[in-house]
Amino acid sequence: MNSWVLRLARPIGAVSLTIIAVVSYSAIVVRAASLPRVTLNADSIGPRAIEEKTGESVTRDYAQAWRDLADALATNRNASLNDYFTGIAKARLNQRIADQRNSGLRTQYVDHGHKVKALFYSPDGGEMQLVDQAQIEVQVFDGQKLIYSTNSPQKYLVLMTPGADRWYVRSLESIPDGVLKY
Amino acid sequence: MFRTIPKLWLFSFLLTLQGLAQSVSVQAPADASAGSAFALKTTGGGSATLYLLGPNHILKKNVELGGDLQIAGSDVSASGMYQAVVCFSGECASKEFYVRPAPPARLSFLVHPSRVPVSAPNAINATAIVADRFQNTVLVPTPVEFHFSLAGTVPFTRNQTTTRGIAWLQMGSTAKQGPLEVAASVGDISEPRVIRQVASEACGLRMSATSNARNVRVQTDPIRDCSGNPLPDGTIVSFTKVDQAGRSTVDTPIKKGIAAAQFSVAGPARISIACGVVLGNEISVGGGQ
């Protein structure tokens, strides 16, 4: 199996971020100390095949998006959503954060990783649909009081679109098991 | 001692009863739709705090336990997983449930490219994403009709059914140039787009020459593609002359369907013509054609 390792290092504030992407024909993995682990499987994508570089970008940018999402929901500050979210996904997260702030709530994510399967890549390269089996512990606090927690796997239907230098999460919809039976 | 045992039993029984009376649970409907009101059922009694945690919304309010808690449609506009949480006396009970998308009401329709040569195979891509009125992706397979019309030709339709909310097709451009109107429709919802079909490469590129002692004037026949569409004015045509003086090229735009150029010649000369990737005929002057 052909595989190789890509290392990127760039400073984020005072912290140096290292991304290690292990690429093979069938799976792309992003691991970093400050990024959730994302594994992309594009074996059944269609109608267009995914290029290796595109797969790396999607994987890295999706991981960054989840890091930003977790940060925004934990701090109730939405500035970090500008980098990797757009469209309805961004609008919904902004609304959720505004509601959390007004209600005195916050949501803490402990992200144990995402198994992402690429399902659709349009022939013109303008949209990519993915399904994400996420392993996330979620805790919701009202002030200091824990009101809800779960660590059961959660599935997401994701639509990503390319921008000038990155892929954006345009739609992020949580779905139950079985809803994608079609 | 035997007298105290029944008292203890009675006391613990009352505590249990009290606990049962205060135990809280919340039940969500098995089938909830985005934008539609529904009720959460609760058990227990007394005042509690209800939290509805959704993808785009948090509802927090005081409620009375033991009955139905009405949830407005506006509180569940986003489809996805919701958590209903009821907290009472420091204890919280929760129920996760799914709100499915409402019926189709919107189409995101992307067509690529906006300009395409005629008769180009698999050149046109159309992708339609079906959503409800709240922009939730409609996951139920939905028929989408792609309608194509171009002035002077017979309109035609292609049908596709969505998979996970997406319907797409790829097709070649038609043979006639002009604005190709493409519309994606689901029920009464329709999203139109226009692709400009333009003439393809020149076909049968030919020129003729007239000359006097010093000059040669070359002029093309009307320049058309292989489907008979005239190439647009402004398209560059290159005339190249080779004679004793060397090589000389004139790039000139098509005007009113034809292109023309004039050369000074020194002795016998050969003149060739090209337009884009297409080469035309070659003419010899000064030494007989």
XYZ file of C-alpha atoms in Angstrom, chain A residues 13-180:
168
model
C -0.755 32.057 18.995
C 1.980 30.843 21.271
C 1.322 27.232 20.455
C 2.940 25.347 17.637
C 0.552 23.058 15.876
C 1.755 19.928 14.189
C -0.425 18.088 11.777
C 0.527 14.625 10.688
C -1.420 13.286 7.769
C -0.932 9.664 6.896
C -2.192 9.134 3.392
C -3.045 5.935 1.633
C -5.252 5.109 -1.291
C -8.197 4.351 0.910
C -7.836 6.410 4.068
C -6.445 9.740 5.127
C -5.816 10.442 8.783
C -5.153 13.730 10.524
C -3.664 13.647 13.992
C -2.388 16.529 16.043
C -2.104 17.390 19.672
C -4.680 20.136 19.367
C -6.787 18.664 16.580
C -9.333 15.896 16.759
C -8.354 12.739 14.940
C -10.127 12.490 11.587
C -9.976 9.468 9.320
C -11.313 9.907 5.804
C -12.360 6.937 3.737
C -13.119 7.708 0.108
C -13.479 4.182 -1.218
C -17.107 4.605 -2.234
C -17.106 8.234 -3.311
C -18.704 9.196 -6.604
C -19.283 10.316 -9.250
C -15.877 11.982 -9.181
C -12.835 10.381 -7.599
C -11.116 12.333 -4.877
C -7.635 13.611 -5.596
C -4.995 12.888 -2.959
C -4.361 16.560 -2.196
C -8.064 17.225 -1.964
C -8.442 14.379 0.480
C -5.691 15.809 2.650
C -7.277 19.266 2.597
C -10.742 17.992 3.424
C -9.422 15.875 6.266
C -7.314 18.654 7.756
C -9.982 21.337 7.365
C -12.717 19.149 8.815
C -10.531 18.497 11.850
C -9.913 22.227 12.216
C -13.643 22.868 11.958
C -14.378 20.501 14.840
C -11.670 22.051 16.955
C -13.215 25.487 16.339
C -16.723 24.198 16.961
C -15.738 22.715 20.319
C -13.964 25.914 21.294
C -16.909 28.103 20.323
C -19.481 26.006 22.198
C -17.305 25.806 25.307
C -16.555 29.514 25.490
C -19.725 30.898 23.902
C -17.551 32.961 21.589
C -18.275 32.512 17.922
C -15.270 34.259 16.354
C -13.533 30.956 15.698
C -16.419 29.786 13.539
C -15.389 32.163 10.758
C -12.457 30.083 9.593
C -13.956 26.746 8.588
C -17.735 27.166 8.646
C -19.980 28.866 6.159
C -23.615 28.992 5.131
C -26.290 27.307 7.174
C -23.796 25.431 9.361
C -22.234 28.663 10.520
C -25.582 30.394 10.962
C -26.899 27.567 13.122
C -23.847 27.380 15.316
C -23.916 31.146 15.786
C -27.551 30.927 16.860
C -26.855 28.069 19.241
C -24.000 29.998 20.839
C -26.158 33.111 21.197
C -28.861 31.014 22.865
C -26.314 29.347 25.146
C -24.995 32.744 26.170
C -28.489 34.058 26.877
C -29.392 30.966 28.899
C -26.144 30.740 30.843
C -25.274 27.400 29.267
C -22.104 26.057 27.722
C -21.240 22.786 26.017
C -18.019 20.912 26.590
C -16.812 18.442 23.960
C -14.185 15.795 24.536
C -13.446 14.680 21.019
C -12.259 11.096 20.590
C -12.206 11.186 16.811
C -14.178 11.052 13.592
C -14.494 8.255 11.087
C -15.520 10.110 7.969
C -16.747 8.472 4.810
C -16.859 10.543 1.638
C -20.033 9.730 -0.265
C -20.514 12.291 -3.018
C -18.122 14.539 -4.917
C -19.749 16.506 -7.693
C -18.208 16.263 -11.177
C -17.266 19.948 -11.113
C -15.626 19.615 -7.692
C -17.982 22.102 -6.107
C -19.532 19.997 -3.342
C -18.561 17.027 -1.251
C -20.941 15.108 0.974
C -19.623 13.054 3.855
C -20.974 11.051 6.733
C -19.112 11.276 10.017
C -19.270 8.691 12.775
C -18.069 10.871 15.639
C -16.962 9.651 19.034
C -17.550 12.630 21.268
C -18.276 13.068 24.954
C -20.721 15.913 25.389
C -21.379 17.728 28.645
C -23.819 20.605 28.931
C -23.552 22.919 31.911
C -25.985 25.481 33.262
C -23.543 27.684 35.118
C -21.477 25.176 37.066
C -24.166 22.532 37.116
C -23.928 19.580 34.765
C -27.394 19.088 33.283
C -26.663 16.647 30.474
C -23.889 14.332 29.415
C -23.464 11.605 26.858
C -20.641 9.698 25.259
C -22.574 7.673 22.742
C -21.414 7.807 19.110
C -23.061 10.449 16.980
C -23.508 10.463 13.237
C -23.378 13.617 11.110
C -24.227 14.289 7.486
C -21.791 16.895 6.250
C -21.626 19.055 3.138
C -18.296 20.707 2.412
C -17.521 23.205 -0.321
C -14.165 24.517 -1.491
C -13.003 28.069 -0.900
C -9.914 29.868 -2.112
C -7.512 28.009 0.160
C -9.565 25.562 2.187
C -12.697 23.474 2.423
C -15.600 24.857 4.420
C -18.261 23.001 6.354
C -21.477 24.276 4.778
C -23.935 21.911 6.401
C -23.552 19.777 9.523
C -26.646 17.780 10.446
C -26.776 15.229 13.216
C -28.718 12.134 12.220
C -29.704 8.918 13.941
C -28.484 5.516 12.830
C -30.664 4.140 10.092
C -31.774 7.400 8.584
C -29.349 6.938 5.680
